[in-house]
């Protein structure tokens, strides 16, 4: 079965690439494969947060379900068990799938009975709705559903254990369980009947975890069996949620949730609807999840993706809330790059995240001004104060050797054993791409931040000469010119004056495109774009290292050391397509002929990708070698955000659900 965004084709082995996602706006979500299999530890029906958007726990991993008619008993779910056994074969009965407005499967049974199964997650409610209806066929039709539970941290796996509590509180067809005292209770609201029958299902195999070199086998508990009459006009309804409140009638409640979600999602274009997945609440404000299923909110990712996901879709109120919340986290002139998914303090370990914040603030204010939208003085004051604190902190010197070099106005950064740029992979004590010194994209961001501060008068009256520093830094940027073409990746490598790293990486593209103010123009800019296009461009984005480099890794595969080693050594990053297309257009004058060529060359592979891995989304990475198989997170915020920015650059609008 090969699945696309709107339907699978029957026949062959089950496709294990197309994934659906339903997010709750709090950091929780439901996800799985179109064929019904679970291949990741993160595939679940009820995965919620205890401290939004962190503290994620898996409560209901999945279900085992079958339908009985006079013609026999027919499974409609599929599991994979170790060592590699598919059972039962419910995937064979899938004859249709649509992911809008939420995932919906069509099952056709041998006797001609046709069923529809829908799954949706309600916004801000920690509730997952499952509904089954018979759409063709007559006579008796009975659905049986076994819930498969864990109640574990979403990064962990569960094996059969004596601490799992099967106790149930039953009220008609509604049931509540609390498998672990320190985790939320689970409620199932249904219009069926329940029979308590505790048991364990053992040795589920998650092949995506196996392929990533991680532990891959799990046991799940089933407390009992739900039975439904599908011959009833009401069909079958099950609402999974946290807590133990059972005094709710399942079918009307499910219909209310579906009605509210249908109205909220409306007729928005597909990628606009996908944007909602990443916008979540955090104590004191809003933020952006970097990617599903395993990332939380990261500073760098938030500010890069905000430009396309939030500003690009006109959500100025959300942008204001996100930037204001992050502005309050400045420490020693830095914004955190990561909020750990736990009780640990935020991590201040990025040189570029704070500079991306200044860019995002500038574009938010500019877009608000263009729209005639008044930004409260308290907000502009808080954003300006954060920007000034960042620039002043960087100028004076802060963590990890980040400081203005008084000799040339450029920004130096880095200490042994620390990864500060977006190329931040680390395996044990091995920093794969340390880039200590003066990385090229950091200088482009630094110069842009200085220019923005000068234009907006931030720091005026406090002796801050941002424009003067910018002028010196722009002049010194000439040191990045590479005699072989394009720009060096790092100068003053390891803080040794006069040295340079000439390897061909994509970071130099930000000196030409992707930021408000280009650093390089004219023939030099064309040289940068042409060199990157010749060696780094792929249909899904830019390679992180040229294929002729001895350190090039063409496949993002294997266990954590192998994957992290390849992460920025040739692996393709879709988010870089935004800066590249911006630069490509810039050196061609941004005329209609250039836009038409860009629409023809660069958009079709990305739009096709929306129907392959994470449906309606763009993957985190892809292989550097053809056919550039996608990898990493199948749902990545900055990848989707930059696709939206490319569409805007090329004057391509989404006119409706099928655009």
CSV table of C-alpha atoms in Angstrom, one decimal, residues 1-11 13-21 32-36 94-100 102-106 270 607-617 635 657-658:
chain,number,residue,atom,x,y,z
A,1,UNK,CA,0.0,0.0,0.0
A,2,UNK,CA,1.6,3.3,-1.1
A,3,UNK,CA,0.0,6.2,0.8
A,4,UNK,CA,-0.3,9.8,-0.2
A,5,UNK,CA,-2.0,12.7,1.5
A,6,UNK,CA,-5.4,11.8,0.2
A,7,UNK,CA,-5.4,8.0,-0.3
A,8,UNK,CA,-3.5,4.8,-0.5
A,9,UNK,CA,-3.4,2.3,-3.3
A,10,UNK,CA,-4.1,-1.3,-2.3
A,11,UNK,CA,-1.7,-4.2,-2.9
A,13,UNK,CA,3.5,-4.6,1.4
A,14,UNK,CA,2.4,-2.0,3.8
A,15,UNK,CA,4.1,1.4,3.2
A,16,UNK,CA,6.0,2.5,6.3
A,17,UNK,CA,6.9,6.1,5.4
A,18,UNK,CA,3.7,8.1,5.5
A,19,UNK,CA,2.9,9.4,9.0
A,20,UNK,CA,0.0,11.5,10.3
A,21,UNK,CA,0.1,14.0,13.2
A,32,UNK,CA,1.1,7.0,13.5
A,33,UNK,CA,1.5,5.5,10.1
A,34,UNK,CA,-1.2,5.6,7.5
A,35,UNK,CA,-1.2,1.8,7.4
A,36,UNK,CA,-2.0,1.6,11.1
A,94,UNK,CA,-7.6,-0.2,4.1
A,95,UNK,CA,-9.0,1.1,0.8
A,96,UNK,CA,-8.9,4.8,1.4
A,97,UNK,CA,-7.2,7.4,3.5
A,98,UNK,CA,-7.6,11.2,3.8
A,99,UNK,CA,-5.7,13.4,6.3
A,100,UNK,CA,-8.0,16.5,6.1
A,102,UNK,CA,-8.2,15.0,10.3
A,103,UNK,CA,-7.1,11.4,9.6
A,104,UNK,CA,-9.8,9.2,8.2
A,105,UNK,CA,-9.5,5.6,7.0
A,106,UNK,CA,-11.9,3.6,4.9
A,270,UNK,CA,-3.2,22.5,4.0
A,607,UNK,CA,5.4,20.2,-2.6
A,608,UNK,CA,5.6,16.5,-3.6
A,609,UNK,CA,7.4,15.8,-0.3
A,610,UNK,CA,4.3,17.1,1.6
A,611,UNK,CA,2.6,13.8,0.7
A,612,UNK,CA,5.4,11.4,1.6
A,613,UNK,CA,6.9,11.4,5.1
A,614,UNK,CA,5.0,13.6,7.6
A,615,UNK,CA,1.8,14.3,5.7
A,616,UNK,CA,1.3,18.0,5.1
A,617,UNK,CA,4.7,18.8,6.7
A,635,UNK,CA,7.4,17.1,11.2
A,657,UNK,CA,-7.4,22.4,0.5
A,658,UNK,CA,-6.1,20.9,-2.7
